Amino acid sequence: MEKQKMDRKQEKFKILKFGGTSLGTVERIKHVANLICNNELNLVVLSAMSGTTNSLAEIASLLFNGDIDGAQRDIECLKSKYIEVADKLYLSAKSIEEAKKFILCSFSSLQTIAQSPISSKQEKIILSQGELLITRLMHIYLKEIGIVSVLLPAIEFMRTDRNGEPDIHFIKRNVCKLLKHYPNNRLFITQGYICRNVSGEIDNLQRGGSDYTASLLGSALNACEIQIWTDIDGLHNNDPRVVSTTAPVRTLTFDEASKLAYFGAKILHPTCILPAKLKNIPVRLLNTMTPQAPGTLISDTADTGKIKAVAAKDNVTYIKLRSHYKIPCYRFLEKIFHCFAQS
Ligand code: ADP
Ligand code: ASP
Ligand code: MG
């Protein structure tokens, strides 16, 4: 026991984030469970099952528009999907019962919220359910197969400040405090995407934000590596949804990766590289379906001199502006940026 404690102290965490595409079916949930049980010191960040956050966003949008019946119908439909997952995922009646109790509780809170048009505060509560559901389902599954894991509630440590930016100091202080309660555990699971805002209300890190959760936690814990597991073998040299002959890029610098993400490479959330870059923590993009494939390693090691990948963004508006020279250039620019800030 004493030796285990000592080892844990010296060992660095690995952060493993699995996206919704990696958790889209019962088989995939089981597969992810296998990947995370490798006896390393892992903090696993899970996104909602694919399609769930879209469905929740659709429910919220129906409620904003006052379509209560439509929202209640969609909630019922999503609930049936999760009940089916519970029936297929577990073997024991005890696990099925535990999972269903959680699912019913989550959906009954959605049904209660969906009695009348909602505020944006309630929208955030609706959007948080996907990550809360999958992490609980995974935790129960691991328990059923005899693996001990600790479920860490992300809303106890993931928080944004008054500018809506992650509160790095709060996150570090609180995740470390929570982990101290489990000195002998090696497998931790938490929700991606969700957080609290400066007023303590449930909020999120924006769509696709689980990648950001992973890198913020990697930075807070000074992790040895941040792994982003998805449905493709690393970052490709072009968008595979658009171009048919793409290939993985094996290495990228932090700057190359963040620029590609910013300009449209959907595999990564645009802001998620910065926390890793600041602490020089390597980020590895890996394929859940082909775990042995090398993926892409993002680090500070430059391999410059060639074009590595192309990214593109849709729905970009191009505005051409001309000054009439009646006001100084800096005033002209000030007025333009003021308009953008207000739009
Ligand atoms: P996850 O559910 O794991 O978060 P995402 O859908 O957010 O997965 O990101 C993975 C998807 O990003 C891939 O399936 C792929 O279609 C898309 N993608 C877009 N551009 C790229 C790129 N340059 N390289 C790899 N994947 C890309
Ligand atoms: N579930 C959230 C979304 O679909 C967060 C994520 O996938 O990273 O946007
Ligand atoms: Mg994603």
Coordinates of N, CA and C and ligand atoms in Angstrom, one line a residue, residues 17-21 46-54 56 127 130-131 192-194 204-213 266 269, ligand 2:
K17 N -8.8 11.5 -23.9 CA -10.2 12.0 -24.2 C -10.8 11.2 -25.4
F18 N -12.0 10.8 -25.2 CA -12.7 10.0 -26.2 C -13.9 10.8 -26.7
G19 N -14.0 11.1 -28.0 CA -15.1 11.9 -28.5 C -16.3 11.0 -28.7
G20 N -17.4 11.7 -29.0 CA -18.7 11.1 -29.2 C -18.7 10.0 -30.2
T21 N -17.9 10.1 -31.3 CA -17.8 9.1 -32.4 C -17.2 7.8 -31.8
L46 N -14.6 12.1 -21.2 CA -15.6 11.6 -22.2 C -16.5 12.6 -22.7
S47 N -16.8 12.6 -24.0 CA -17.8 13.5 -24.6 C -19.1 12.6 -24.6
A48 N -20.2 13.3 -24.9 CA -21.5 12.6 -25.0 C -21.5 11.7 -26.2
M49 N -22.3 10.6 -26.1 CA -22.4 9.7 -27.3 C -22.8 10.5 -28.5
S50 N -22.3 10.1 -29.7 CA -22.5 10.9 -30.9 C -24.0 11.1 -31.1
G51 N -24.3 12.3 -31.5 CA -25.7 12.6 -31.8 C -26.5 13.2 -30.6
T52 N -26.0 12.9 -29.3 CA -26.7 13.3 -28.1 C -26.8 14.8 -28.0
T53 N -25.6 15.5 -28.1 CA -25.6 16.9 -27.9 C -26.4 17.6 -28.9
N54 N -26.3 17.1 -30.2 CA -27.2 17.7 -31.2 C -28.6 17.5 -30.9
L56 N -29.9 17.3 -27.9 CA -30.2 18.1 -26.7 C -30.3 19.6 -27.2
L127 N -28.0 20.9 -22.1 CA -26.8 20.5 -22.9 C -25.8 19.7 -22.1
G130 N -25.7 15.0 -21.8 CA -25.0 13.9 -22.5 C -23.7 13.4 -21.9
E131 N -22.9 14.4 -21.4 CA -21.6 14.0 -20.8 C -21.9 13.3 -19.4
G192 N -16.2 15.7 -20.3 CA -15.7 16.8 -21.1 C -16.8 17.9 -21.2
Y193 N -16.4 19.0 -21.8 CA -17.3 20.0 -22.2 C -18.0 20.8 -21.1
I194 N -18.5 20.2 -20.1 CA -19.3 20.9 -19.1 C -18.4 21.6 -18.0
N204 N -20.9 25.5 -20.4 CA -20.1 24.6 -21.2 C -19.0 25.3 -21.9
L205 N -18.0 24.6 -22.5 CA -16.9 25.1 -23.2 C -17.1 25.2 -24.7
Q206 N -18.3 25.3 -25.1 CA -18.7 25.4 -26.5 C -18.6 24.1 -27.2
R207 N -19.3 24.0 -28.3 CA -19.4 22.7 -29.0 C -18.0 22.2 -29.4
G208 N -17.9 20.9 -29.2 CA -16.6 20.3 -29.4 C -15.6 20.5 -28.3
G209 N -16.1 21.1 -27.2 CA -15.2 21.6 -26.1 C -14.5 20.5 -25.2
S210 N -14.9 19.3 -25.4 CA -14.2 18.2 -24.6 C -12.7 18.1 -24.8
D211 N -12.3 18.5 -26.0 CA -10.9 18.5 -26.3 C -10.2 19.5 -25.4
Y212 N -10.9 20.6 -25.2 CA -10.4 21.7 -24.4 C -10.3 21.3 -22.9
T213 N -11.4 20.6 -22.5 CA -11.4 20.1 -21.1 C -10.1 19.2 -20.9
K266 N -11.5 20.0 -38.3 CA -12.5 19.7 -37.2 C -12.0 18.7 -36.2
H269 N -10.5 20.9 -31.3 CA -11.2 22.2 -30.9 C -10.1 23.3 -31.0
Ligands
ASP2 N1 -20.6 16.8 -26.6 C1 -20.2 18.1 -27.0 C2 -20.5 18.4 -28.4 O1 -21.1 17.6 -29.1 C3 -18.7 18.3 -26.7 C4 -17.8 17.5 -27.5 O2 -18.2 16.6 -28.3 O3 -16.5 17.7 -27.4 O4 -20.2 19.5 -28.9

